XYZ file of C-alpha atoms in Angstrom:
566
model
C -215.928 80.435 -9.004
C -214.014 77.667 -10.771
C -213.587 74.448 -9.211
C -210.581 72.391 -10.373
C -211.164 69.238 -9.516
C -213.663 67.303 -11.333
C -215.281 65.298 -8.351
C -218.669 64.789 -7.146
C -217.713 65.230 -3.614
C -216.847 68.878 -4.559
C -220.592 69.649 -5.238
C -221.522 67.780 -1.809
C -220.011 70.411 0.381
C -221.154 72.636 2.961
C -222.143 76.125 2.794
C -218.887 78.073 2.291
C -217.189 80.561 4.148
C -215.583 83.751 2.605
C -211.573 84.061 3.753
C -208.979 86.836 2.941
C -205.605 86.641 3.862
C -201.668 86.429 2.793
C -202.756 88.995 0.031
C -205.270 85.874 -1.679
C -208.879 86.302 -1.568
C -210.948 83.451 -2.137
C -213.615 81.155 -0.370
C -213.846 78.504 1.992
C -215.673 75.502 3.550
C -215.654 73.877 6.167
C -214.017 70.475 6.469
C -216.091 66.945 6.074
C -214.818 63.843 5.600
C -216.081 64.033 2.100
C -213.453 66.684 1.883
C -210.558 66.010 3.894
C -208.043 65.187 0.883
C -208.625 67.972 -1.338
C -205.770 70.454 -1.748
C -205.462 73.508 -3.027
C -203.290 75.922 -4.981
C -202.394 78.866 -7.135
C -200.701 79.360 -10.660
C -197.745 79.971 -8.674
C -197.605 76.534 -6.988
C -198.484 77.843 -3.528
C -200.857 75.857 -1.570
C -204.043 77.582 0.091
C -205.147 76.420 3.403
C -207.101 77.944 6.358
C -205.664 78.830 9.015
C -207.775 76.607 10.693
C -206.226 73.295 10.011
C -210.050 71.642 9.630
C -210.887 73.757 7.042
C -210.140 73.378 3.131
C -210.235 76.266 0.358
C -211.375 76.521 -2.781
C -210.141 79.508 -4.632
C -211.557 82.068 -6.796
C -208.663 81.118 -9.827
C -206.994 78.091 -8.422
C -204.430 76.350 -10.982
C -204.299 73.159 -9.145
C -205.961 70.840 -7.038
C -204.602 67.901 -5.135
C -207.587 64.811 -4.227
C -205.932 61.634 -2.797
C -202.769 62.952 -3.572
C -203.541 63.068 -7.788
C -202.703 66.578 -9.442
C -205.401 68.238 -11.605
C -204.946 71.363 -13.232
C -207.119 74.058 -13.760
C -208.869 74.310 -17.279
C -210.035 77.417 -16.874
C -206.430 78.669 -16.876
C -205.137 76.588 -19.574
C -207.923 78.304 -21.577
C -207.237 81.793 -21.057
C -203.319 80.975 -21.694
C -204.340 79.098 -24.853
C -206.302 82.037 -25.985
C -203.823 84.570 -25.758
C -201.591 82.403 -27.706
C -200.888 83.778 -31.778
C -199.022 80.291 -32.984
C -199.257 77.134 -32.947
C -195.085 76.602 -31.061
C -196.946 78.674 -28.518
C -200.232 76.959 -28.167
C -197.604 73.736 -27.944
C -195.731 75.739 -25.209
C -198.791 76.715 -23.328
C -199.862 72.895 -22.746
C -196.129 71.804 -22.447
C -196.015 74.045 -19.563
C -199.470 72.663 -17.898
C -197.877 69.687 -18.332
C -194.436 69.873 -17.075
C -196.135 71.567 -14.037
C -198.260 69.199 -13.246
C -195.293 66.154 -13.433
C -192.932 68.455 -10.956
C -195.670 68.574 -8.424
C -196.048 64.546 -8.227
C -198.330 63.962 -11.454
C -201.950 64.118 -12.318
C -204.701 64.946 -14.554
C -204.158 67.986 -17.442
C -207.457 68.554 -18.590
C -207.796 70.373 -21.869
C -210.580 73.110 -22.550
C -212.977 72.458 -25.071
C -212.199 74.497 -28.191
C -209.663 73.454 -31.253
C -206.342 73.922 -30.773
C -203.642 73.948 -33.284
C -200.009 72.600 -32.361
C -196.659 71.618 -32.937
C -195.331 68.497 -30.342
C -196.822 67.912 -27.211
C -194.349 65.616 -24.832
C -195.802 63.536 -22.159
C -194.085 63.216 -18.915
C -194.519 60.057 -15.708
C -197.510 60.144 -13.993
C -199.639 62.550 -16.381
C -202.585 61.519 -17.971
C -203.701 63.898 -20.622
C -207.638 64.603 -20.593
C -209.531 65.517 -24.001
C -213.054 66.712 -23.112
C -215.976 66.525 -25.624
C -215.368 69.012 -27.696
C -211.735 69.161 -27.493
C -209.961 68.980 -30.621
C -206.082 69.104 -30.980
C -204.850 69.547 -34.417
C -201.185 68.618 -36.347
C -199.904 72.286 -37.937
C -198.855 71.531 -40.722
C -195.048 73.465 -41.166
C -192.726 70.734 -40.059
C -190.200 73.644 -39.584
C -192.267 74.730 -36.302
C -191.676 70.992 -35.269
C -188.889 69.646 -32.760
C -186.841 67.509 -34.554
C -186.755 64.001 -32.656
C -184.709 60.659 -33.358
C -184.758 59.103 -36.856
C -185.462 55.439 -37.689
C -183.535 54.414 -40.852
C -185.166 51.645 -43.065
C -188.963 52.559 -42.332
C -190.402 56.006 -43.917
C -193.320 55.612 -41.566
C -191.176 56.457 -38.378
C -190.302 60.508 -39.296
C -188.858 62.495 -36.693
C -192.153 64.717 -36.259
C -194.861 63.927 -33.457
C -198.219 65.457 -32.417
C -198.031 63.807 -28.497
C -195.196 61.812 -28.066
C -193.541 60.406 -24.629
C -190.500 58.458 -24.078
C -189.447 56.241 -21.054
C -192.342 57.387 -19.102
C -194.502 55.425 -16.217
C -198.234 55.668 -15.394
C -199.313 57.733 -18.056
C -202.119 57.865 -20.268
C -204.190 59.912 -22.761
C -208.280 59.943 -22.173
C -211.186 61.761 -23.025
C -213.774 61.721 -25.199
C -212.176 64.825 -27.372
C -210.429 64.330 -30.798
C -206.625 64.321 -31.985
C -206.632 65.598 -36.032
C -203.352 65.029 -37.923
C -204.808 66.789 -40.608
C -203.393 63.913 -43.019
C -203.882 65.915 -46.137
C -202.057 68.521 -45.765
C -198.513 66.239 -45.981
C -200.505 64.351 -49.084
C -200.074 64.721 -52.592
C -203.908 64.503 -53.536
C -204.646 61.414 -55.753
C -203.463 61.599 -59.337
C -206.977 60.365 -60.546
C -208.361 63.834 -59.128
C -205.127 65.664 -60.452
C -206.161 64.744 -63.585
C -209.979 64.978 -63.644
C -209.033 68.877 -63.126
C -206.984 68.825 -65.941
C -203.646 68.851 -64.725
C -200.744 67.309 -66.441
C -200.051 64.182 -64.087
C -196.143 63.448 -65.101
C -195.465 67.456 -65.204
C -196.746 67.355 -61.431
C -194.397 63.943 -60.399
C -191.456 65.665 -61.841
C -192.269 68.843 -60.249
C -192.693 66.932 -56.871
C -189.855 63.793 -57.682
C -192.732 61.315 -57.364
C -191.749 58.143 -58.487
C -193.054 56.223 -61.634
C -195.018 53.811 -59.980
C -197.548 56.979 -58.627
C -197.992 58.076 -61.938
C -201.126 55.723 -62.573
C -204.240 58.371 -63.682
C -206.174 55.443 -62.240
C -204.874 55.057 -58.705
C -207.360 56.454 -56.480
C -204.734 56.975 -53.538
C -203.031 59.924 -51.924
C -199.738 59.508 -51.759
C -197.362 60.999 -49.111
C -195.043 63.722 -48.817
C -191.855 62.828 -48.163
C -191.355 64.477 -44.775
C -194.623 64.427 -43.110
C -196.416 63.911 -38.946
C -195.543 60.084 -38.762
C -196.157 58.336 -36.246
C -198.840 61.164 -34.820
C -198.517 59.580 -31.468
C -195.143 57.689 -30.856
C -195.009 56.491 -26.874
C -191.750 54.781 -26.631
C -191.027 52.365 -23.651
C -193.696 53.771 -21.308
C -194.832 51.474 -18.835
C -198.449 51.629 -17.354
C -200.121 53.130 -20.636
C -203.586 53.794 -21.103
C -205.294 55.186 -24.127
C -209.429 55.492 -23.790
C -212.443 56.475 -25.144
C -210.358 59.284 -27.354
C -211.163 60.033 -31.025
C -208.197 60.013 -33.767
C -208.630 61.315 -37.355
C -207.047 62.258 -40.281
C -203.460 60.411 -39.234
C -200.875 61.731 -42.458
C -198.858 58.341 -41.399
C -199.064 55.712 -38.851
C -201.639 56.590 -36.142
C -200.263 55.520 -32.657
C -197.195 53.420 -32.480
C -195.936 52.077 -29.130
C -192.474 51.190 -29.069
C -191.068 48.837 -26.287
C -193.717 49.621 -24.050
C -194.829 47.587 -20.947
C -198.761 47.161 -19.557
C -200.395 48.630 -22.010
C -204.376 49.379 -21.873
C -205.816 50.177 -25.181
C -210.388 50.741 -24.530
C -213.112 52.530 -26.311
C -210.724 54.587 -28.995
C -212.225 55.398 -32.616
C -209.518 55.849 -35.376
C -211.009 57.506 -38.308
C -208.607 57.942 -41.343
C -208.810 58.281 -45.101
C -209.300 54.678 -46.749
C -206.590 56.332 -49.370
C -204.550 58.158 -47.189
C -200.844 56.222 -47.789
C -199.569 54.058 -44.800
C -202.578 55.254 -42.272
C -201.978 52.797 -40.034
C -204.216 52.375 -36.734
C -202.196 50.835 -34.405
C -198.731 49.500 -34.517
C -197.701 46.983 -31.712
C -193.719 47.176 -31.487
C -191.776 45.087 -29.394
C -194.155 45.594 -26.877
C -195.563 43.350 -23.532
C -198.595 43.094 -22.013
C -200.765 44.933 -23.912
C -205.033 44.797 -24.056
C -206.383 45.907 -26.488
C -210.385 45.906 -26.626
C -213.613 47.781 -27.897
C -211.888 49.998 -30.497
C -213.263 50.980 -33.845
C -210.767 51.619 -36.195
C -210.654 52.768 -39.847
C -207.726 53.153 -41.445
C -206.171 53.098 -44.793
C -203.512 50.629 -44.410
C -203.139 47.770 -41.138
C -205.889 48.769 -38.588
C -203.859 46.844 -35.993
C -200.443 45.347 -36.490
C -198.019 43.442 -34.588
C -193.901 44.179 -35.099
C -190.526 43.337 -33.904
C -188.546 46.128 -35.881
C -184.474 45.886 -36.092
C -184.547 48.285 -32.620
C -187.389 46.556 -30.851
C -187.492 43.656 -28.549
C -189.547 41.389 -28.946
C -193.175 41.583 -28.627
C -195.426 39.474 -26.394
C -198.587 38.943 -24.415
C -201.008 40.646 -26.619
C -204.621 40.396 -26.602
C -206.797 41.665 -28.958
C -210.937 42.103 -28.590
C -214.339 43.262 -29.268
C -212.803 45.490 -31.976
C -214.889 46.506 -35.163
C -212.183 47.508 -38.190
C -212.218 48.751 -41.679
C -208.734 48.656 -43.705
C -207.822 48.965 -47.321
C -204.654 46.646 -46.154
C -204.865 44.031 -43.376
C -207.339 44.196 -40.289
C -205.848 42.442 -37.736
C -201.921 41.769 -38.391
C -198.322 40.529 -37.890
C -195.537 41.660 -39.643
C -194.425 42.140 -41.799
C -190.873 43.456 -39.909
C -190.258 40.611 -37.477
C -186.485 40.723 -36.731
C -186.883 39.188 -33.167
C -189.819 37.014 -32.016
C -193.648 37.295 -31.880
C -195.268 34.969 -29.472
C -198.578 34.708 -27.484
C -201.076 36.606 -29.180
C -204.447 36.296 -29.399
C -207.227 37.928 -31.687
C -210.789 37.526 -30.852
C -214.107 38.543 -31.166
C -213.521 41.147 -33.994
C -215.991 42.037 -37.006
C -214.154 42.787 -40.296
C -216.147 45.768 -41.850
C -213.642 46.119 -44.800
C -210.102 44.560 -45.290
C -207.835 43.673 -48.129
C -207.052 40.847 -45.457
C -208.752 40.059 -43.129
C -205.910 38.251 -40.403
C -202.025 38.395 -41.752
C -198.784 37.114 -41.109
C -196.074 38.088 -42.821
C -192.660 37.540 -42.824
C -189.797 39.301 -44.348
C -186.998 39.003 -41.783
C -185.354 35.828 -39.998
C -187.401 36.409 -36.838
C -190.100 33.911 -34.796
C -193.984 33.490 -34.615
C -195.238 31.424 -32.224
C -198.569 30.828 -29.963
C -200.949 32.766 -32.545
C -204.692 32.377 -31.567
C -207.476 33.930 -33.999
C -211.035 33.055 -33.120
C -214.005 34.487 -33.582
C -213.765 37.004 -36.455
C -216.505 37.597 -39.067
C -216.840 40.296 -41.699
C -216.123 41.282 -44.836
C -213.187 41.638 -47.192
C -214.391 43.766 -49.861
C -211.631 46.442 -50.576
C -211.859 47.833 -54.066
C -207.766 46.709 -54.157
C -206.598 43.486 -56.171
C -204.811 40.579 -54.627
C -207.893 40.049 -51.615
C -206.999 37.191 -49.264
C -209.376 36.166 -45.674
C -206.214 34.733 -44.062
C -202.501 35.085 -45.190
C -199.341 33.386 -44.102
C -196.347 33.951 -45.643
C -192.670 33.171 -44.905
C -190.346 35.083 -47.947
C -186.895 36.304 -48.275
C -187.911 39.991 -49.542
C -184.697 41.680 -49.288
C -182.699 39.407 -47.503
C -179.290 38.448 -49.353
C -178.215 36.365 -46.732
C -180.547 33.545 -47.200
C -182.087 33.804 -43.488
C -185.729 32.849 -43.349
C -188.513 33.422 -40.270
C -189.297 30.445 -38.481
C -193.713 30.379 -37.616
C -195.806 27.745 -35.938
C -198.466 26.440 -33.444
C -200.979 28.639 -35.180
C -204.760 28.452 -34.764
C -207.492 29.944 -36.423
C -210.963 28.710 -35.574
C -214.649 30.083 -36.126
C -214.092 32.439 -38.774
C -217.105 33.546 -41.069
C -216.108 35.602 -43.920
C -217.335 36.935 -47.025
C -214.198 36.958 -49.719
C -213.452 37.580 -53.517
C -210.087 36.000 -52.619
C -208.025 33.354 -51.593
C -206.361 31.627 -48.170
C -203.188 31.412 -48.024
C -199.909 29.296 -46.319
C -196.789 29.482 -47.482
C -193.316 29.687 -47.265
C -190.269 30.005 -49.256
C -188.295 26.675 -49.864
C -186.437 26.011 -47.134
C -189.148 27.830 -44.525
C -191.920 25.650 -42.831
C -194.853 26.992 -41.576
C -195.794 24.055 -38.761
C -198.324 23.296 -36.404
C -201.335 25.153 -38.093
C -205.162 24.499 -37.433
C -207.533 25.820 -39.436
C -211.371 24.724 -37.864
C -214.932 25.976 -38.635
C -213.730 28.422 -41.136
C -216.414 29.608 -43.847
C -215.415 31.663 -46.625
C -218.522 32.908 -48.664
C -217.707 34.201 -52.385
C -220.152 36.822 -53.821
C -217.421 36.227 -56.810
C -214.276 35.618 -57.708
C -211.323 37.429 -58.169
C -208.570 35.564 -60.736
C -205.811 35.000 -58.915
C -204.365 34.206 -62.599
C -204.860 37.415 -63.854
C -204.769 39.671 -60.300
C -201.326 38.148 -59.359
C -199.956 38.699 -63.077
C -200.819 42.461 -63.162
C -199.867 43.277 -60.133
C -195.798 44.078 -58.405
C -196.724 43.456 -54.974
C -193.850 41.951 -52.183
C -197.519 40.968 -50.039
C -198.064 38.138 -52.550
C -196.128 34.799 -51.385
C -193.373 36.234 -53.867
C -191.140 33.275 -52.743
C -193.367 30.333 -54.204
C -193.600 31.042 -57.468
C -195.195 27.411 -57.704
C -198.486 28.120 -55.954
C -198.952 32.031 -55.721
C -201.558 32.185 -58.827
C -203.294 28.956 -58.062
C -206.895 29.080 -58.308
C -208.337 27.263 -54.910
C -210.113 28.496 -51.744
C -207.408 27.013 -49.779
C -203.573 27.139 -50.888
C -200.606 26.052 -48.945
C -196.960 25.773 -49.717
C -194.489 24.472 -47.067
C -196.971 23.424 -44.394
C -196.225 20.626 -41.764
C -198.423 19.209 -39.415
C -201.300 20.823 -40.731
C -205.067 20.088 -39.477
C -208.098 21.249 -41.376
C -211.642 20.795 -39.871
C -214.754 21.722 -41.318
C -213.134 24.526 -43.548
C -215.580 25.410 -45.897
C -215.995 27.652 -49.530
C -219.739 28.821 -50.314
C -218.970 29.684 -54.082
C -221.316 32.213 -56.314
C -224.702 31.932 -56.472
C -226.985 32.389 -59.261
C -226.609 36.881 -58.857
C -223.140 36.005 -59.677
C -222.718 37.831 -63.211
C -224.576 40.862 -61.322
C -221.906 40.941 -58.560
C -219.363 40.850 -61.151
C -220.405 43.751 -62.998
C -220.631 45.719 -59.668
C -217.074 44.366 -58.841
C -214.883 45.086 -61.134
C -213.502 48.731 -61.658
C -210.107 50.550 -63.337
C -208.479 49.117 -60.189
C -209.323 46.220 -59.610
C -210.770 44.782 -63.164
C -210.021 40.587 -62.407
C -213.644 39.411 -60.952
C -215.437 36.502 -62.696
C -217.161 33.212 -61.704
C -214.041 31.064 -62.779
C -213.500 27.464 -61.885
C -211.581 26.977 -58.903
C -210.372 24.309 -56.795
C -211.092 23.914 -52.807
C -207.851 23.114 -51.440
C -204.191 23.379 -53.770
C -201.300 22.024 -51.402
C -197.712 22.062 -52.196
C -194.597 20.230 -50.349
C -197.340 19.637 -47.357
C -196.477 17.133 -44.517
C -198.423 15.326 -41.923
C -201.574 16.626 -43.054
C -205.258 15.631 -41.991
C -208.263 16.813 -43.834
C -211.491 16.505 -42.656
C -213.439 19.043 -45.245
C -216.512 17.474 -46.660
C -217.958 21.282 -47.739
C -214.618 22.272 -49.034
C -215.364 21.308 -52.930
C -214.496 22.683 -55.717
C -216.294 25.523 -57.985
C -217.072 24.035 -61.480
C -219.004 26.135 -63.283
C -218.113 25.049 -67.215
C -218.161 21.658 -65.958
C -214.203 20.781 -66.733
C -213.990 18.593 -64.064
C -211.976 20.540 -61.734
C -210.372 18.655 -58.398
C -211.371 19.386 -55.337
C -207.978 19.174 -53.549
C -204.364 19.413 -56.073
C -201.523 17.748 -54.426
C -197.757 18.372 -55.407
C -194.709 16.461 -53.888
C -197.377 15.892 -50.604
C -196.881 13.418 -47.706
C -198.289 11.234 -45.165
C -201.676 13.309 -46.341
C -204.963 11.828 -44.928
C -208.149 13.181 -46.689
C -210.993 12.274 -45.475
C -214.267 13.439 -47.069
């Protein structure tokens, strides 16, 4: 006999009684109070009762259940409708169906069978949470011709019009489980040209065969790089309010993982994001224009931002976001803002996170003429040890990027406190002339260098718009710290730890056809630029002279009211 309902009280009942009647055969027990809200009824929406009013059924092949007035529907039906399915569209159709169901009789619980599944778009509707088991895995197909077509973004190639579970202006609804969501990213990938060519294929035949452009043609580059139509964003939950995403496994994202777009009260616990460090764009999660969101006890890998904060051209903007407890690998930034900030950013807070890999660690970026305010990052230790050039622990940049119209962002009241980090790169403040980044505190930071990556040579080789393009003064400087543009800045017992005597060892190990620009190279502790109201109280932040050529410990350029104190 199936039961539908997953509840302990179910297995607490009486004996049961065996009932036939209206044509439906099934079994029955007698009411207790442990009992008295459970509901009953069949694939064709009919409810089962006794005809004795203090009795409740429990039927042979129920579809539903009703407890305290929450739907549930019956796996065991699902399955056998998801068996006899041949495609994928009808797989899709099969749980669409469960689904729509289940919202037209009040919302509820669909619970998914265990087994893998194959499928084309799944849509959420108000009031459903959808339940991965263990041992539950829904997969992307991979023909986007099988795919509803839904709304295209123009200006981001991450936002495609193709979607593994997507829902849009829903309430009170959430995904759970402890089952697994595959995009199965490779199959919209062109594989990485360094493989192509280990196999022996002809690299620039294959990009003009494909239309890839020059800049993927590197034999080097270990990267996939994406299809031009692919599954992006594999879960896009536009303005839903009361949103919950836990314990659930995501892997192999071809694009961004789960964006949430406009979306109110937002509960984010307990998921694992496993994607390809060189899958393209792989973002984990990507915060747009959203409110009220928690975000806490993930562990996220992910080939570009693991988590990432936005206010795109049609977002709103995006505030009250807390960030915790996470663990995060990235090949691009770990925690993040930006860089698309059209409207305004405010009250955030990032704490309590360990950086297992990261290009950067904690970003802010700024390409449009948009606000950051009330940033908080405390807490955070880990290492940024990507095998990528141009490594930073914290960036800040305010830049024009492609802007004609001379606008800049406006950021400020930022603090960043209790941050241990190992680093082959840099920090970094600035912002284009005519920007100010204001109202910054940087206290008990501690940036530990197994070696050092030359910004001199790194910055030269490499075309990057993530690179304080705008301050052409300061972007190569050699320092632990380097700001450009800063007022009202306060640094407190911001430290370097420079390379210790293994240093020519780490070097070796370092360096690679990527990423070739380690050394042990002099550098300074602290390179400011166009800095007002400044107070310095670093007495470990010293400079790294290893040739003895006398090398500053702080560089000051067209710098006021500047109080140093070491």
């Amino acid at each position: 006999m199936a039961v539908v309902a997953c509840d302990a009280r179910l297995m607490m009942a009486p004996q049961p009684l065996p009932y036939k009647g209206k044509g439906r055969q099934g079994i029955f027990c007698i009411e207790t109070p442990l009992l008295a809200d459970l509901e009953i009824g069949d694939s064709r929406g009919h409810a089962l009762s006794h005809p004795d009013k203090a009795a409740m059924v429990v039927h042979r092949q129920p579809a539903f259940a009703r407890l305290n007035g929450a739907m549930h529907t019956s796996t065991s039906s699902l399955a056998h409708a998801l068996q006899e399915c041949s495609t994928p569209q009808d797989r899709a159709a099969a749980i669409q169906g469960a689904i729509d169901a289940q919202a037209a009789a009040g919302g509820g619980t669909v619970r998914l069978p265990a087994g893998v599944w194959r499928i084309t778009t799944i849509t959420l509707r108000s009031g459903i949470t959808l339940d991965l088991p263990f041992a539950c895995v829904i997969e992307a197909h991979d023909d986007l011709a099988d795919y509803p077509r839904g709304a295209v973004f123009v200006g981001n190639k991450d936002r495609q019009p193709y979607h593994l579970i997507a829902a849009h202006d829903c309430e009170n609804v959430g995904i759970i489980g402890d089952g697994v969501i595959d995009g199965r990213g490779p199959a919209f990938w062109h594989p990485p040209m360094r493989e192509l060519a280990a196999q022996g294929v002809d690299v620039d035949a294959y990009c003009d065969e494909h239309q890839l452009p020059a800049v993927y043609r590197n034999r080097n580059h270990p990267w996939y790089r994406e299809k031009k139509q692919r599954v992006s964003p594999l879960c896009d939950l536009v303005r839903c309010q009361g949103l919950t995403l836990r314990g659930i496994t995501i892997r192999n994202s071809p694009g961004w993982t789960v964006h949430l777009h406009d979306c109110d009260d937002v509960s984010i616990h307990g998921i694992t994001i496993r994607n390809n460090l060189l899958g393209p764009n792989t973002d984990g999660l990507d915060i747009n224009g959203c409110h009220d969101v928690r975000i806490s006890d993930c562990d996220l890998t992910c080939g570009d931002d693991a988590i990432i904060l936005k206010s795109m051209d049609d977002a709103r903007t995006c505030e009250r976001i807390t960030v915790s407890n996470c663990i995060l690998a990235s090949n691009c930034a770990a925690l993040g803002i930006g860089a698309e900030i059209v409207h305004a950013i405010r009250d955030v807070t990032f704490t309590g996170c360990v950086i297992r890999q990261a290009l950067r660690a904690v970003q802010i970026e700024m390409w449009d003429a948009g606000l950051v305010e009330n940033i908080v990052v405390s807490d955070i230790s880990g290492t940024c040890d990507a095998d990528v050039p141009l490594q930073r622990a914290i960036y800040v940049d305010i830049q024009h990027h492609g802007r004609t119209d001379g606008a800049l962002g406006r950021c400020r009241n930022l603090i960043f406190s209790n941050i241990a980090l190992r680093c082959r790169g840099r920090s970094m403040f600035t912002a284009a002339d005519g920007a100010v980044i204001e109202h910054i505190t940087l206290r008990d930071i501690q940036i530990t260098y197994p070696c050092i990556e030359d910004p001199q040579q790194s910055v030269a080789a490499q075309s990057s718009s993530q690179m304080s393009n705008d301050c052409p003064e300061t972007r190569d400087k050699p320092a632990a710290i380097v700001c450009d543009n800063v007022h009202y800045l306060l640094m407190d017992n911001v430290r370097a730890i420079w390379p210790g005597a293994d240093v020519e060892e780490v070097v070796a190990a370092a360096n690679n056809a990527v990423n070739p620009f380690h050394g042990n190279i002099p550098m300074h502790g602290c390179w400011l630029r166009r800095v007002r109201h400044a107070v310095i109280r670093c007495p470990f932040l010293r400079a790294h002279d290893p040739h003895h050529t006398g090398m500053a410990d702080l560089v000051d350029t067209d710098c006021s009211d500047l109080e140093h104190i070491t």
